[in-house]
């Protein structure tokens, strides 16, 4: 039954009119209207809409305050900058992440030390983090992979024991909680992304939380060139207001134009999460017999943000490789993603840190087998049926 030459087999003809785009955002009328209203207001830069977005996200996340920035990459860089680490400090992170997580460490003048991931949960392996702590280690930067909370209690305890800063890359984890508390609020810093594939988008944007309110004020300044007052508050002041530069900051603030796109999506977060849960459960049921490792069930007392439905090809049960799965799904007009090729395997990281990193068996095993299925809230039931049909065909 197995189709040895898929190109010649009629069953392999794509039946969809349009490709199913991986990670397509959902933009409604409220978003469109707010963007137009912002354009008509004459104020596009950081201003009242950013302040409103920050208030609403802080409330959603249960944080005292939030700083809107122009990407999660910027949030990570600002968090590390605010730690004022001496050059050459080490920051332990996971290799199973987007490259921006590790780049932020490099840009802060520090050395990324990669810990392995648990091949079942795809989250950072806390025991390996412990093994990798040296006298030069200053921080742990963990990722809530695919929206599954990592072991925040163990990581926080380890960080406290060794006086390290604990930073959460919560780019996948807006909706994720542990014991009812939002991911991104456990560490000294929490970093979120509003990139188009993420569950809320401002096209590009991000959010930064700090546990210490004094640090929040500094982050606000650091995100705006290190200036004491932004243009909106100076515009609002009686008479002309000067600003002062108190440290060399970055150009990382979010604009009102971008915030306008995100503002109303906050009201839809839960509804969209519910929709992804329906799609998730359908995938779990209908893909159960295939030679795949499906996402591990969430831990008790946690909420998974359901950002990525990552499958691992089980090569003990099929000879179809991961790259063949990607190519064939693409041919059938089903978009996919690879999250991720392990960061330490990329050429620059190999060249620069390869010798020190050595091999990370868990991350390398996942890296060779993983692919992610479309899971946008805007997908129809027919879209999901197409994904299942295509995957059954590809792996039959
Ligand atoms: C998307 C992502 C980032 C970067 O987010 P940007 O907003 O695009 O800068 C960082 N880390 C992880 C894990 C991500 O998925």
XYZ file of C-alpha atoms and ligand atoms in Angstrom:
411
model
C 0.000 0.000 0.000
C 2.824 2.419 0.614
C 3.178 4.939 -2.214
C 6.808 4.564 -3.259
C 6.610 7.187 -5.961
C 4.267 9.830 -4.634
C 4.746 12.047 -7.673
C 3.137 9.429 -9.912
C 0.245 8.575 -7.640
C -3.146 10.212 -8.197
C -3.862 10.144 -4.468
C -1.026 12.640 -4.050
C -2.640 15.334 -6.149
C -3.264 18.373 -3.950
C -6.992 18.802 -3.359
C -6.900 22.179 -1.598
C -7.417 25.305 -3.714
C -5.308 27.465 -1.420
C -2.316 26.564 0.698
C -3.009 26.351 4.430
C -0.618 28.974 5.787
C 1.297 27.988 8.897
C 0.777 30.442 11.768
C -1.698 32.724 9.975
C -2.896 35.567 12.251
C -6.564 36.357 12.901
C -7.371 40.033 12.353
C -10.959 41.226 12.832
C -12.980 44.409 12.317
C -12.125 45.837 15.770
C -8.396 45.633 14.955
C -8.892 47.277 11.563
C -11.005 50.092 13.057
C -8.462 50.770 15.807
C -5.601 50.971 13.314
C -7.575 53.460 11.178
C -8.476 55.491 14.290
C -4.780 55.614 15.204
C -3.844 56.813 11.717
C -6.514 59.501 11.914
C -5.414 60.599 15.393
C -2.138 61.928 14.016
C -0.115 60.117 16.715
C 1.731 57.019 15.520
C 4.707 56.812 17.873
C 4.702 55.533 21.479
C 1.724 57.153 23.222
C -1.720 56.503 24.702
C -2.437 53.268 22.820
C 0.831 51.750 24.011
C -0.011 52.784 27.590
C -3.448 51.174 27.241
C -1.957 47.988 25.793
C 0.491 47.809 28.691
C -2.313 48.246 31.242
C -4.474 45.579 29.650
C -1.668 43.032 29.314
C -0.447 43.637 32.846
C -4.009 42.984 34.043
C -4.336 39.850 31.903
C -1.038 38.468 33.152
C -1.553 39.484 36.779
C 1.605 41.617 36.740
C 1.884 45.039 38.425
C 3.218 46.606 35.205
C 4.381 45.733 31.704
C 6.683 47.430 29.213
C 5.665 47.180 25.543
C 8.613 46.793 23.188
C 9.066 46.267 19.461
C 9.883 42.526 19.658
C 10.514 39.684 22.064
C 14.101 39.740 20.799
C 14.319 43.315 22.120
C 12.688 42.257 25.402
C 15.353 39.578 25.894
C 18.145 42.027 25.073
C 16.762 44.641 27.480
C 16.367 42.097 30.281
C 19.993 41.059 29.906
C 21.158 44.680 29.601
C 19.355 45.539 32.841
C 21.365 42.850 34.652
C 24.630 44.742 33.912
C 26.561 41.502 33.625
C 30.346 41.684 33.422
C 31.666 40.752 29.950
C 32.244 37.029 29.571
C 29.520 36.075 32.039
C 27.748 32.832 31.213
C 24.020 32.490 30.723
C 22.572 29.003 30.587
C 19.801 28.484 28.059
C 18.146 25.725 26.067
C 19.298 24.732 22.606
C 15.722 23.809 21.681
C 14.542 27.361 20.963
C 14.447 30.078 18.357
C 17.898 31.539 17.693
C 16.855 34.958 19.106
C 16.975 33.509 22.642
C 20.676 32.697 22.305
C 21.502 35.782 20.211
C 20.327 38.015 23.077
C 22.979 36.446 25.306
C 25.681 37.005 22.688
C 24.610 40.637 22.137
C 24.861 41.249 25.893
C 28.565 40.316 25.670
C 27.949 37.028 27.457
C 28.504 33.405 26.545
C 25.514 31.137 25.979
C 25.925 27.760 27.653
C 23.433 25.325 26.203
C 21.616 22.886 28.420
C 19.893 19.886 26.883
C 16.119 19.548 26.567
C 13.893 16.792 27.868
C 12.887 14.895 24.692
C 9.423 14.233 26.144
C 8.433 17.786 27.135
C 10.955 19.627 24.874
C 11.618 21.941 27.820
C 15.011 22.667 29.356
C 16.436 19.790 31.413
C 16.867 21.216 34.923
C 19.392 18.550 35.940
C 21.571 19.537 32.977
C 21.252 23.222 33.912
C 22.568 22.343 37.372
C 25.523 20.432 35.876
C 26.434 23.405 33.686
C 26.612 26.072 36.392
C 30.153 27.436 36.800
C 31.568 30.327 38.883
C 31.014 32.575 35.827
C 27.299 31.736 35.435
C 25.036 34.715 36.115
C 21.632 33.827 34.708
C 19.304 31.083 33.483
C 17.229 31.888 30.395
C 14.485 29.272 29.987
C 11.795 28.916 27.322
C 8.246 27.649 27.857
C 8.466 25.496 24.773
C 5.397 25.450 22.500
C 3.489 27.015 25.403
C 4.144 24.184 27.852
C 5.300 25.671 31.174
C 8.796 24.612 32.108
C 9.568 23.596 35.682
C 9.469 27.131 37.089
C 9.675 26.028 40.733
C 12.853 23.993 40.167
C 14.461 26.657 37.970
C 13.630 29.460 40.395
C 14.979 27.433 43.326
C 18.175 26.630 41.417
C 18.613 30.280 40.467
C 18.161 31.398 44.083
C 20.551 28.742 45.373
C 23.328 29.983 43.044
C 22.324 33.690 43.051
C 21.492 33.685 39.350
C 18.872 35.738 37.559
C 16.009 33.653 36.173
C 14.659 34.982 32.858
C 11.621 33.497 31.115
C 11.341 33.515 27.337
C 7.541 33.323 27.258
C 7.232 34.000 23.511
C 5.042 30.873 23.194
C 3.389 31.145 26.558
C 0.991 34.089 26.798
C -1.856 31.863 28.060
C 0.295 29.438 30.063
C -0.060 29.204 33.832
C 1.352 27.178 36.724
C -0.927 26.918 39.748
C -3.047 29.673 38.202
C -0.084 32.080 37.944
C 0.991 33.234 34.499
C 4.283 32.154 32.986
C 6.511 35.194 32.599
C 5.756 36.322 36.172
C 7.942 33.757 37.972
C 11.382 35.009 36.975
C 13.155 38.333 37.386
C 12.009 39.004 33.800
C 9.336 37.634 31.469
C 9.540 38.230 27.700
C 6.617 37.873 25.272
C 6.329 38.135 21.487
C 3.663 39.710 19.260
C 5.171 38.406 16.015
C 2.508 37.427 13.399
C 2.690 33.697 14.189
C 2.183 34.240 17.937
C -1.247 34.187 19.594
C -1.503 38.005 19.776
C 0.212 40.051 17.096
C 1.135 43.670 16.490
C 3.006 42.579 13.307
C 6.205 43.035 15.305
C 6.146 43.678 19.001
C 6.698 42.251 22.409
C 6.195 42.736 26.104
C 8.589 42.741 29.022
C 7.756 42.117 32.669
C 10.106 42.693 35.576
C 9.528 41.423 39.094
C 11.122 44.534 40.624
C 9.161 47.788 39.965
C 12.351 49.898 40.014
C 13.703 47.712 37.245
C 10.479 48.272 35.270
C 11.137 52.004 35.278
C 14.678 51.458 34.089
C 13.514 49.105 31.329
C 11.087 51.743 30.091
C 13.983 54.164 29.831
C 16.383 51.649 28.301
C 13.803 50.891 25.601
C 13.753 54.584 24.647
C 17.406 55.517 24.173
C 17.926 55.914 27.946
C 15.865 59.121 27.928
C 14.015 60.358 31.018
C 10.748 61.279 29.251
C 9.065 60.063 26.097
C 7.572 62.321 23.423
C 3.978 61.693 24.530
C 4.521 62.802 28.125
C 6.475 65.845 26.907
C 3.666 66.619 24.465
C 1.201 66.360 27.358
C 3.209 68.599 29.707
C 2.494 72.297 30.381
C 5.053 74.124 28.348
C 8.149 72.660 26.779
C 9.653 69.696 28.626
C 13.297 68.729 28.209
C 14.534 65.163 28.461
C 17.862 63.956 29.722
C 19.857 60.912 28.692
C 20.877 58.980 31.777
C 22.394 55.924 30.074
C 22.905 54.688 26.504
C 19.650 52.886 25.813
C 18.161 51.121 22.825
C 15.540 51.863 20.176
C 13.023 49.260 21.330
C 9.739 50.969 22.197
C 6.485 49.828 20.604
C 4.559 52.376 18.499
C 0.895 53.336 18.937
C 0.397 52.192 15.340
C 1.461 48.662 16.292
C -0.374 48.773 19.634
C -3.603 49.646 17.777
C -3.426 46.278 16.027
C -2.947 44.404 19.303
C -5.327 46.218 21.676
C -8.523 44.324 20.855
C -6.879 40.942 20.497
C -6.529 40.875 24.279
C -10.294 40.383 24.562
C -10.086 37.393 22.204
C -7.177 35.553 23.865
C -9.321 33.062 25.738
C -11.731 32.373 22.889
C -8.843 31.748 20.512
C -7.127 29.485 23.031
C -10.380 27.464 23.297
C -10.470 27.142 19.521
C -6.868 25.905 19.440
C -7.746 23.426 22.189
C -10.505 21.998 19.999
C -8.054 21.644 17.084
C -5.408 20.215 19.428
C -7.758 17.511 20.753
C -8.810 16.610 17.239
C -5.167 16.172 16.202
C -4.519 14.086 19.312
C -7.426 11.761 18.512
C -7.055 11.492 14.777
C -3.269 11.220 14.586
C -2.976 8.731 17.451
C -2.306 5.677 15.240
C 0.414 7.260 13.118
C 4.164 6.688 13.630
C 4.559 9.965 15.500
C 5.337 11.087 19.021
C 2.563 13.576 19.775
C 2.907 16.351 22.403
C 3.080 15.013 25.946
C -0.020 15.705 28.062
C 0.343 18.849 30.230
C 1.475 18.490 33.826
C -1.173 18.672 36.542
C -1.948 22.128 37.831
C -0.621 23.794 34.668
C -2.229 25.340 31.620
C -0.500 24.790 28.293
C -0.690 27.812 25.978
C -1.168 25.447 22.990
C 1.019 27.548 20.732
C 2.678 24.802 18.669
C 1.466 21.288 17.932
C 4.856 19.670 17.484
C 5.109 16.077 16.278
C 8.253 13.943 16.232
C 8.595 11.351 13.484
C 8.979 7.956 15.177
C 11.687 6.423 13.007
C 11.306 3.059 14.740
C 7.868 2.780 13.098
C 8.331 4.451 9.684
C 11.037 4.863 7.079
C 9.594 8.216 5.968
C 11.976 10.914 7.189
C 11.003 14.231 8.742
C 12.219 16.151 5.693
C 10.112 13.909 3.429
C 7.100 14.636 5.626
C 7.739 18.394 5.248
C 8.181 18.160 1.467
C 5.088 16.005 0.964
C 2.874 18.154 3.190
C 4.070 21.194 1.299
C 3.148 19.493 -1.969
C -0.326 18.868 -0.544
C -0.526 22.586 0.305
C -0.273 22.127 4.068
C 2.117 24.625 5.661
C 4.367 23.373 8.452
C 7.128 24.680 10.667
C 10.259 23.225 12.252
C 10.596 24.220 15.898
C 13.505 23.950 15.967
C 16.774 22.927 14.509
C 18.763 22.973 17.781
C 20.562 26.321 18.086
C 23.939 24.795 18.980
C 23.957 22.952 15.631
C 23.803 26.131 13.512
C 27.116 27.008 11.840
C 27.976 30.152 13.814
C 27.203 28.504 17.162
C 29.132 25.381 16.121
C 32.159 27.442 15.140
C 32.051 29.690 18.167
C 30.935 27.446 21.031
C 30.826 23.945 19.523
C 33.787 22.593 21.404
C 32.492 23.765 24.739
C 28.883 22.733 24.113
C 29.685 19.222 22.929
C 26.689 17.071 22.120
C 23.213 17.495 23.545
C 21.568 14.147 22.833
C 18.004 15.204 23.698
C 17.999 18.392 21.627
C 19.729 16.682 18.693
C 17.257 13.816 18.706
C 14.320 16.255 18.691
C 15.979 18.541 16.139
C 16.189 15.722 13.582
C 12.573 14.577 13.981
C 10.368 17.544 14.835
C 7.798 19.371 12.742
C 4.786 21.517 13.698
C 1.273 21.428 12.274
C -0.923 24.463 11.570
C -2.801 25.466 14.735
C -4.228 28.942 14.170
C -7.506 29.919 15.818
C -8.758 31.017 12.391
C -8.538 27.482 10.962
C -11.789 25.811 9.928
C -12.787 22.227 10.710
C -12.181 21.463 7.020
C -8.635 22.824 7.310
C -7.980 20.501 10.254
C -9.480 17.558 8.334
C -7.113 18.338 5.439
C -4.116 18.289 7.765
C -5.115 14.889 9.152
C -5.867 13.460 5.703
C -2.546 14.721 4.324
C -0.543 13.380 7.232
C -2.225 9.964 7.012
C -1.355 9.823 3.348
C 2.216 10.942 3.919
C 2.843 8.389 6.646
C 0.826 5.467 5.235
C 9.238 34.249 18.327
C 10.266 33.930 19.357
C 11.217 34.865 19.789
C 11.432 36.182 19.119
O 10.299 36.943 19.101
P 10.269 38.272 18.182
O 9.079 39.004 18.723
O 10.053 37.802 16.784
O 11.540 38.975 18.367
C 12.040 34.541 20.845
N 11.967 33.330 21.430
C 11.097 32.382 21.017
C 11.053 31.084 21.738
C 10.232 32.649 19.955
O 9.396 31.714 19.517
